[in-house]
Short mmCIF file of C-alpha atoms in Angstrom, two decimals:
data_model
loop_
_atom_site.label_atom_id
_atom_site.label_comp_id
_atom_site.label_asym_id
_atom_site.label_seq_id
_atom_site.Cartn_x
_atom_site.Cartn_y
_atom_site.Cartn_z
CA MET A 1 69.45 104.68 115.27
CA ARG A 2 72.71 104.45 116.97
CA PHE A 3 75.47 101.66 116.90
CA THR A 4 75.77 99.90 120.29
CA PHE A 5 77.93 96.70 120.98
CA GLN A 6 76.60 93.89 122.44
CA ASN A 7 79.08 92.50 125.06
CA ASN A 8 81.27 93.41 128.08
CA TRP A 9 79.18 95.78 129.18
CA PHE A 10 80.70 95.91 132.57
CA SER A 11 84.37 96.71 131.35
CA ILE A 12 82.49 99.74 129.26
CA VAL A 13 81.07 101.30 132.29
CA ILE A 14 84.33 100.98 134.33
CA LEU A 15 86.43 102.48 131.34
CA SER A 16 83.88 105.29 131.04
CA ILE A 17 83.96 106.06 134.75
CA TYR A 18 88.17 106.43 133.96
CA ILE A 19 87.51 108.99 130.92
CA SER A 20 85.28 110.73 132.99
CA LEU A 21 88.14 111.18 135.63
CA THR A 22 91.13 111.45 133.39
CA GLY A 23 89.78 112.67 130.06
CA ALA A 24 91.46 110.39 127.82
CA LEU A 25 91.65 106.77 126.84
CA ASN A 26 93.85 104.57 128.62
CA LEU A 27 95.71 102.21 126.82
CA THR A 28 98.78 100.10 127.18
CA ALA A 29 100.73 99.40 123.56
CA GLY A 30 101.21 95.89 123.25
CA ASP A 31 98.24 94.73 125.71
CA ARG A 32 95.59 93.18 123.98
CA ASP A 33 92.67 93.61 126.36
CA SER A 34 93.86 97.60 126.97
CA VAL A 35 93.96 98.13 123.42
CA CYS A 36 90.94 96.29 122.70
CA GLU A 37 89.23 98.49 125.74
CA ALA A 38 90.04 101.70 124.24
CA ALA A 39 89.97 100.59 120.45
CA LYS A 40 86.41 99.77 121.46
CA PHE A 41 85.34 103.53 122.19
CA VAL A 42 87.25 104.58 119.15
CA VAL A 43 84.75 102.48 116.82
CA GLN A 44 81.72 103.84 118.86
CA GLY A 45 83.03 107.51 117.52
CA GLU A 46 83.80 105.83 114.32
CA LEU A 47 80.24 104.51 113.54
CA ASN A 48 78.75 107.41 114.28
CA TYR A 49 79.19 108.89 110.90
CA TYR A 50 78.31 105.38 109.32
CA GLU A 51 75.25 106.06 107.08
CA GLY A 52 74.23 102.69 106.64
CA ILE A 53 72.39 102.64 110.25
CA LYS A 54 70.95 105.91 109.70
CA TYR A 55 67.43 106.00 108.39
CA GLY A 56 67.61 106.53 104.51
CA GLY A 57 71.70 106.16 104.75
CA THR A 58 73.51 104.31 101.99
CA VAL A 59 74.49 100.91 103.39
CA GLY A 60 79.05 100.83 103.31
CA MET A 61 78.95 104.46 103.08
CA PHE A 62 79.99 107.28 105.67
CA ALA A 63 78.99 110.75 106.06
CA SER A 64 79.97 113.52 104.07
CA PRO A 65 82.67 114.89 103.59
CA ASN A 66 83.61 111.54 103.31
CA TYR A 67 84.39 109.63 100.06
CA TRP A 68 83.41 106.69 98.73
CA TRP A 69 87.41 105.50 99.32
CA ASN A 70 87.55 106.14 102.84
CA ALA A 71 84.48 104.11 103.32
CA GLY A 72 87.17 101.40 101.64
CA GLU A 73 90.01 102.27 104.55
CA ALA A 74 87.48 102.17 107.18
CA PHE A 75 85.96 98.98 106.53
CA GLY A 76 89.86 97.41 106.71
CA GLY A 77 90.01 98.85 110.39
CA LEU A 78 87.09 97.62 111.14
CA LEU A 79 87.36 93.77 110.32
CA ASP A 80 90.84 94.11 111.63
CA TYR A 81 89.28 95.62 115.09
CA TYR A 82 86.06 92.88 114.71
CA THR A 83 89.30 89.90 114.42
CA PHE A 84 91.46 91.13 117.28
CA CYS A 85 88.70 92.04 119.90
CA ASP A 86 85.24 91.21 119.00
CA ASN A 87 84.58 88.24 116.87
CA ASP A 88 81.63 87.14 118.96
CA ASN A 89 79.51 90.38 118.18
CA LYS A 90 77.04 89.08 115.32
CA THR A 91 75.60 92.79 114.67
CA LEU A 92 79.27 94.10 114.12
CA LYS A 93 79.89 91.21 111.64
CA SER A 94 76.88 91.94 109.96
CA LEU A 95 77.32 95.79 109.54
CA ILE A 96 81.09 94.72 108.14
CA TYR A 97 79.45 92.10 105.84
CA ASP A 98 76.46 93.92 104.73
CA GLY A 99 78.87 97.30 104.47
CA MET A 100 81.69 95.54 102.01
CA TYR A 101 79.28 93.31 100.20
CA HIS A 102 76.36 96.19 99.05
CA GLN A 103 79.55 98.32 97.79
CA ALA A 104 81.19 95.57 95.50
CA GLY A 105 79.05 96.96 92.16
CA GLU A 106 76.87 95.22 89.71
CA SER A 107 79.66 92.89 88.46
CA PHE A 108 81.46 92.86 92.25
CA ASN A 109 84.79 94.39 90.96
CA TYR A 110 84.09 97.43 93.18
CA ILE A 111 83.48 99.79 90.28
CA PRO A 112 79.93 100.92 91.11
CA SER A 113 78.42 102.58 88.72
CA ASN A 114 76.96 105.18 91.04
CA GLN A 115 80.44 106.16 91.79
CA SER A 116 81.67 107.17 88.17
CA MET A 117 82.02 110.71 88.68
CA VAL A 118 84.58 110.30 91.65
CA GLU A 119 86.49 106.52 91.63
CA GLY A 120 90.02 106.88 90.55
CA ASN A 121 92.30 103.27 90.66
CA ASP A 122 93.55 104.55 93.88
CA ASP A 123 89.95 104.57 95.11
CA GLN A 124 88.88 101.04 93.84
CA GLY A 125 92.41 99.52 95.02
CA VAL A 126 92.00 100.59 98.54
CA TRP A 127 88.92 98.84 98.29
CA GLY A 128 90.67 96.25 97.44
CA LEU A 129 93.10 96.10 100.39
CA ALA A 130 90.08 96.09 102.38
CA VAL A 131 88.59 93.20 100.50
CA MET A 132 91.93 91.52 100.71
CA GLU A 133 91.63 92.01 104.45
CA ALA A 134 88.59 89.73 104.60
CA VAL A 135 90.35 86.82 102.70
CA GLU A 136 93.35 86.84 105.05
CA ARG A 137 91.30 87.19 108.26
CA ASN A 138 88.93 84.49 107.02
CA PHE A 139 86.04 86.44 107.24
CA THR A 140 83.07 84.45 106.28
CA ASP A 141 82.49 84.45 102.35
CA PRO A 142 79.49 85.61 100.78
CA GLU A 143 77.97 82.56 98.87
CA ASP A 144 77.80 83.96 95.07
CA HIS A 145 80.91 85.66 95.15
CA SER A 146 83.87 85.37 97.60
CA TRP A 147 85.97 87.92 99.02
CA LEU A 148 89.42 86.54 97.23
CA SER A 149 87.23 86.18 93.83
CA MET A 150 86.51 89.98 94.34
CA THR A 151 89.52 90.79 94.41
CA GLN A 152 91.19 88.83 91.86
CA ALA A 153 88.22 91.25 89.64
CA ILE A 154 89.80 94.32 91.46
CA PHE A 155 93.38 93.15 90.77
CA ASN A 156 92.17 92.45 86.71
CA THR A 157 90.46 95.26 86.33
CA MET A 158 93.16 97.14 87.50
CA ASP A 159 96.10 95.53 85.85
CA ALA A 160 94.05 95.69 82.13
CA ARG A 161 94.19 99.55 82.40
CA TRP A 162 98.25 99.27 82.66
CA ASP A 163 99.00 101.87 80.12
CA THR A 164 102.21 101.23 78.26
CA GLU A 165 101.30 104.16 75.54
CA HIS A 166 102.55 106.96 78.19
CA CYS A 167 105.59 107.23 80.15
CA GLY A 168 106.40 103.15 79.53
CA GLY A 169 103.83 101.75 81.29
CA GLY A 170 101.85 102.48 85.32
CA LEU A 171 98.21 103.41 86.04
CA ARG A 172 96.49 107.20 85.58
CA TRP A 173 95.15 108.46 88.65
CA GLN A 174 91.79 107.99 86.90
CA ILE A 175 89.48 105.09 85.49
CA PHE A 176 87.20 107.51 83.24
CA THR A 177 88.30 109.78 80.89
CA TRP A 178 86.22 112.66 82.33
CA ASN A 179 87.42 113.02 85.80
CA SER A 180 89.87 115.32 86.27
CA GLY A 181 93.21 113.52 86.78
CA TYR A 182 92.98 111.13 84.04
CA ASP A 183 95.98 112.51 82.78
CA TYR A 184 98.07 112.30 85.43
CA LYS A 185 99.88 108.68 87.08
CA ASN A 186 100.61 108.73 90.79
CA SER A 187 102.28 106.38 93.10
CA ILE A 188 99.31 105.50 95.43
CA ALA A 189 97.28 104.21 92.64
CA ASN A 190 100.40 101.94 91.38
CA GLY A 191 101.07 100.81 94.97
CA CYS A 192 97.79 99.79 95.03
CA LEU A 193 98.40 97.70 92.54
CA PHE A 194 101.28 96.63 93.72
CA ASN A 195 100.25 95.42 97.20
CA ILE A 196 96.91 93.62 95.90
CA ALA A 197 99.51 91.65 93.70
CA ALA A 198 102.24 90.87 96.35
CA ARG A 199 99.15 89.43 98.29
CA LEU A 200 97.05 87.72 95.80
CA ALA A 201 100.67 86.15 95.25
CA ARG A 202 101.32 84.91 98.77
CA PHE A 203 97.92 83.57 99.38
CA THR A 204 96.71 81.46 96.29
CA ARG A 205 100.77 80.64 95.88
CA ASN A 206 100.41 81.79 91.76
CA GLU A 207 103.85 83.19 90.74
CA SER A 208 101.57 84.93 87.97
CA TYR A 209 100.54 87.51 90.26
CA ALA A 210 104.04 88.17 91.81
CA LYS A 211 105.16 88.95 87.96
CA VAL A 212 102.78 92.09 87.88
CA ALA A 213 103.94 93.20 91.01
CA GLU A 214 107.65 92.98 89.84
CA LYS A 215 106.58 94.81 87.20
CA VAL A 216 105.15 97.70 89.49
CA TRP A 217 108.13 98.01 91.51
CA ASP A 218 110.51 98.32 88.10
CA TRP A 219 108.63 100.71 86.69
CA MET A 220 107.77 103.15 89.79
CA GLU A 221 112.04 103.05 89.36
CA GLU A 222 112.43 103.74 85.88
CA VAL A 223 109.92 106.13 85.87
CA GLY A 224 111.54 108.29 88.59
CA PHE A 225 108.59 108.10 91.00
CA LEU A 226 110.74 106.19 93.28
CA THR A 227 114.12 107.57 93.54
CA SER A 228 117.50 107.29 95.97
CA GLU A 229 118.11 110.93 96.87
CA ASP A 230 121.24 111.98 99.32
CA ASP A 231 121.17 108.22 100.40
CA GLU A 232 117.64 108.15 100.96
CA LEU A 233 114.79 106.76 99.47
CA VAL A 234 111.85 108.80 98.11
CA LEU A 235 108.34 107.93 96.73
CA HIS A 236 107.47 111.00 94.86
CA ASP A 237 103.35 111.56 94.26
CA GLY A 238 103.11 111.58 90.67
CA ALA A 239 103.34 113.27 86.73
CA LYS A 240 101.22 114.42 84.40
CA ILE A 241 101.46 112.56 80.79
CA GLY A 242 101.73 115.59 78.99
CA ASP A 243 105.63 115.84 79.35
CA ASN A 244 106.42 111.64 79.91
CA CYS A 245 106.09 112.05 83.52
CA THR A 246 109.20 113.94 83.61
CA ASP A 247 107.80 116.90 85.86
CA VAL A 248 107.52 114.86 88.96
CA THR A 249 105.31 116.32 91.88
CA ASP A 250 107.56 115.65 94.79
CA LYS A 251 105.35 115.51 97.86
CA LYS A 252 105.49 112.62 100.19
CA TRP A 253 102.66 110.91 102.03
CA SER A 254 102.65 108.42 104.51
CA TYR A 255 99.95 105.95 103.04
CA THR A 256 101.69 105.91 99.90
CA TYR A 257 105.11 104.80 101.87
CA GLY A 258 103.24 101.96 104.03
CA ILE A 259 101.15 100.49 100.80
CA PHE A 260 105.02 99.81 99.32
CA ILE A 261 106.50 99.06 102.67
CA ALA A 262 103.77 96.37 103.19
CA GLY A 263 103.66 95.12 99.47
CA CYS A 264 107.47 94.24 99.59
CA ALA A 265 106.70 92.52 103.48
CA TYR A 266 104.22 90.29 101.40
CA MET A 267 106.68 89.94 98.54
CA TYR A 268 109.44 88.60 100.91
CA ASN A 269 106.57 86.49 102.95
CA PHE A 270 106.10 84.37 99.42
CA THR A 271 109.38 84.54 97.82
CA GLU A 272 112.15 84.48 100.68
CA ASP A 273 114.07 86.49 98.47
CA SER A 274 116.02 89.03 100.61
CA ILE A 275 115.98 92.15 98.18
CA TRP A 276 112.50 92.16 99.49
CA SER A 277 112.83 92.18 102.88
CA GLU A 278 116.03 94.86 101.93
CA ARG A 279 113.61 97.11 100.20
CA ALA A 280 110.95 97.06 102.89
CA THR A 281 113.64 97.75 105.24
CA GLU A 282 114.76 101.23 103.10
CA ILE A 283 111.65 102.45 102.92
CA ILE A 284 110.82 101.96 106.25
CA GLU A 285 114.18 104.05 107.29
CA ALA A 286 113.14 106.40 104.82
CA SER A 287 109.41 106.88 106.75
CA SER A 288 110.74 108.53 109.74
CA TYR A 289 109.58 111.79 107.59
CA PHE A 290 106.35 110.89 109.16
CA PHE A 291 107.21 110.73 112.89
CA LYS A 292 107.78 113.25 115.27
CA ASP A 293 109.17 112.37 118.32
CA GLY A 294 108.56 108.99 117.36
CA VAL A 295 105.07 109.57 116.84
CA MET A 296 103.09 109.57 113.62
CA TYR A 297 102.88 112.96 112.12
CA GLU A 298 101.86 113.73 108.37
CA THR A 299 104.71 116.29 107.82
CA THR A 300 103.60 117.29 104.27
CA CYS A 301 100.84 119.18 105.47
CA MET A 302 100.79 119.12 109.29
CA PRO A 303 100.13 120.88 111.18
CA ASN A 304 97.00 123.02 110.50
CA HIS A 305 96.36 122.64 106.65
CA CYS A 306 95.79 118.83 106.18
CA ASN A 307 92.38 118.37 104.25
CA ASN A 308 89.71 115.62 105.07
CA ASP A 309 91.59 113.16 102.77
CA GLN A 310 94.92 113.52 104.28
CA ARG A 311 93.87 113.51 107.69
CA SER A 312 93.01 109.82 107.18
CA PHE A 313 95.93 108.69 105.62
CA HIS A 314 97.89 107.20 108.96
CA SER A 315 94.98 104.79 109.36
CA LEU A 316 96.93 102.64 106.17
CA PHE A 317 99.97 103.68 107.05
CA ALA A 318 99.52 102.14 110.82
CA ARG A 319 97.98 99.27 109.57
CA CYS A 320 100.62 98.96 106.55
CA LEU A 321 103.91 98.77 109.32
CA GLY A 322 101.87 96.63 111.81
CA ILE A 323 101.45 93.94 109.50
CA THR A 324 104.75 94.35 108.09
CA THR A 325 106.08 92.89 111.52
CA VAL A 326 104.46 89.89 111.15
CA LEU A 327 105.82 89.12 107.46
CA VAL A 328 109.15 90.37 108.12
CA PRO A 329 109.89 89.75 111.98
CA GLU A 330 113.49 91.65 111.43
CA THR A 331 111.58 95.03 111.17
CA VAL A 332 109.71 94.70 114.77
CA SER A 333 113.32 96.29 115.64
CA LEU A 334 112.62 99.35 113.58
CA LEU A 335 108.75 99.86 114.05
CA GLU A 336 107.55 98.50 117.74
CA ASP A 337 108.85 101.59 119.65
CA LYS A 338 107.12 104.10 117.09
CA LEU A 339 104.05 101.84 116.84
CA ASP A 340 103.71 102.02 120.65
CA LYS A 341 104.28 105.34 121.11
CA SER A 342 102.19 106.22 118.65
CA ALA A 343 99.08 104.22 119.75
CA GLU A 344 99.56 105.99 123.03
CA ALA A 345 99.88 109.03 121.99
CA ALA A 346 96.49 108.56 119.70
CA ALA A 347 94.86 107.33 122.74
CA GLN A 348 95.30 110.60 124.80
CA SER A 349 94.60 112.54 122.04
CA CYS A 350 91.32 111.00 122.12
CA SER A 351 89.85 113.17 124.90
CA GLY A 352 87.41 115.52 123.12
CA GLY A 353 84.33 116.49 121.84
CA ASP A 354 80.72 115.75 124.31
CA ASP A 355 81.67 112.55 125.11
CA ASP A 356 85.19 113.27 125.75
CA ILE A 357 86.55 110.59 123.77
CA THR A 358 86.84 112.25 120.35
CA CYS A 359 89.93 111.46 118.84
CA GLY A 360 92.73 114.47 117.40
CA GLU A 361 94.63 114.74 114.35
CA ASP A 362 97.95 115.84 116.03
CA TRP A 363 98.77 112.79 118.29
CA THR A 364 102.27 115.28 119.34
CA HIS A 365 99.92 117.71 120.91
CA SER A 366 99.10 116.78 124.73
CA GLY A 367 95.16 115.79 124.76
CA TRP A 368 93.20 116.82 122.40
CA ASP A 369 93.71 119.59 119.70
CA GLY A 370 90.03 120.23 118.35
CA VAL A 371 90.21 118.53 115.25
CA TYR A 372 87.62 115.68 114.84
CA GLY A 373 86.39 113.37 112.34
CA LEU A 374 85.70 110.09 110.70
CA GLY A 375 89.89 110.36 109.67
CA GLU A 376 90.94 110.85 113.14
CA GLN A 377 89.01 107.91 114.58
CA MET A 378 90.18 105.41 112.07
CA CYS A 379 93.80 106.70 112.31
CA ALA A 380 93.77 106.15 116.16
CA LEU A 381 92.01 102.71 115.80
CA GLU A 382 94.58 101.53 113.34
CA ALA A 383 97.62 102.77 115.73
CA MET A 384 96.33 100.94 118.49
CA LEU A 385 95.63 97.62 116.36
CA ALA A 386 98.96 97.83 114.64
CA THR A 387 100.42 96.88 118.53
CA ILE A 388 98.63 93.62 119.00
CA VAL A 389 98.68 92.56 115.06
CA ARG A 390 101.62 90.13 115.48
CA GLU A 391 98.62 87.92 117.88
CA PHE A 392 97.18 86.73 114.78
CA PRO A 393 97.34 84.49 111.61
CA VAL A 394 97.40 86.23 108.40
CA TYR A 395 96.06 83.22 106.42
CA THR A 396 97.32 81.59 102.71
CA LYS A 397 95.44 79.12 101.02
CA ASP A 398 98.12 76.56 102.88
CA ASN A 399 97.66 77.44 106.18
CA GLY A 400 93.64 77.68 107.13
CA GLY A 401 92.50 80.36 104.31
CA SER A 402 89.26 79.29 102.86
CA SER A 403 88.07 82.28 100.30
CA LYS A 404 87.57 80.58 97.06
CA SER A 405 89.43 81.51 94.44
CA ASN A 406 88.47 82.57 90.31
CA PRO A 407 91.44 83.46 88.90
CA THR A 408 89.15 85.03 85.98
CA ALA A 409 87.19 87.32 88.05
CA GLY A 410 86.59 90.55 86.46
CA THR A 411 87.79 89.57 82.96
CA ASN A 412 84.13 88.46 81.68
CA THR A 413 81.93 91.33 82.14
CA GLU A 414 79.66 92.84 79.62
CA ASP A 415 81.90 96.03 79.27
CA GLU A 416 85.61 96.14 78.60
CA VAL A 417 87.08 97.05 81.63
CA ASN A 418 89.85 98.99 79.69
CA LYS A 419 87.67 101.52 77.67
CA ASN A 420 87.38 103.69 80.89
CA VAL A 421 83.23 103.75 80.11
CA LEU A 422 80.56 102.82 81.48
CA ASN A 423 77.66 101.09 80.24
CA ILE A 424 74.67 103.39 80.82
CA SER A 425 70.91 102.83 79.88
CA THR A 426 68.67 105.44 78.21
CA LYS A 427 66.91 106.01 80.97
CA ASP A 428 70.50 107.34 83.31
CA LYS A 429 71.47 109.21 80.20
CA ALA A 430 67.84 111.19 80.31
CA GLY A 431 68.87 111.74 84.19
CA ALA A 432 71.88 112.57 83.25
CA GLY A 433 70.92 115.48 81.09
CA VAL A 434 68.61 116.95 83.31
CA LEU A 435 70.86 117.02 85.88
CA THR A 436 73.31 118.55 83.58
CA ALA A 437 70.61 121.27 82.55
CA VAL A 438 70.13 121.83 86.25
CA VAL A 439 74.10 122.38 86.91
CA LEU A 440 74.35 124.24 84.22
CA GLY A 441 71.63 126.42 84.86
CA ILE A 442 73.11 127.03 88.24
CA VAL A 443 76.10 128.02 86.64
CA LEU A 444 75.01 130.63 84.96
CA GLY A 445 72.60 131.95 87.06
CA GLY A 446 75.48 132.36 88.91
CA SER A 447 77.74 133.65 86.75
CA ALA A 448 74.65 136.62 86.20
CA TRP A 449 74.03 137.31 89.56
CA MET A 450 78.12 137.96 89.84
CA ALA A 451 77.78 140.37 86.66
CA ILE A 452 74.81 142.05 88.58
#
């Protein structure tokens, strides 16, 4: 089964003819019709990786090697595309609704038990960004658990894991003790909590969420993950708890910067305190590190050695910069030109593959650079949409937001959310034992073969 769009086929045929002649998507940044026409092809390419419309595929998941968190990234962008460009498309609406709802987990807090071997705080947090996107875009609520209540459940379970025993606070990278990285605290996990808290504060007008956002910001400064070096703000990746988070990993990633920029923008829009617009501006200026000739560029790993996760980072970076121009209008002068150039550069990169519209990784490259995947499609889509986001409202409960609130969501489940364990049935334990035996057999067999 292949996903197809139901509307405006004539324009698709015309654009197809244009593409066959030019070998790239045509896009005028900031022009809604132009952006939506180009984005339609990018979305089609993105959905080629979607498992939920394939026979036997999992609803809400994308093809390997993409992880569960990558699906959270993707649905945030797809939801904005639906809102901005194609909100009469019932097929697309159902795909987004079913995918996001299906991955909510047994307790509707986006901790599904089948992801326990890979899910970290940052993974749950990225899904939280997407679910909150549904709240702010007035996407149709499920009947039993609203998007807002599920975001509140994500927030409550993440905040319950705030660990004051090590490094004076903060979230660990991982949720579960058995996962590698449980001894590491990082900026992206804490940035997700900061961003979600700020957005909940703005939507609900509840100061308690804002206090959590302030707590996260203060801790980031105190622990040394957010510092000023050579008169420029730096967001470090994180540190291990063994040395009390003093040996900081200094790698920088665009999505971390973006999530903190947008979090500051939400806080400013809610509090009207200039300290938050100043902080947003300071990080925006520091994020020039992620541009090359005015075009987005994942400088830490490009060219040639970004892994699958890193190749998707610009999707969240672009989305966050776009929403910041809405919430803090004075940032338009800082970001508009970079967003426009990045969108047009992304579009010209979408000239590869058998379809001549597959998007690439390096947008500074003339045409397609030969790299392809879900991350490349997501990044191109978000860059394009970021140039028209200012045309659409970002709802709160006071200006038309309709999603139903449940402030205690996620706090009344059977399991205590901060135990970092799962309630596993006897049957599942038996299955896990068989799996462990199989894996051990493979490892030992491989070791014997190597010895021979």
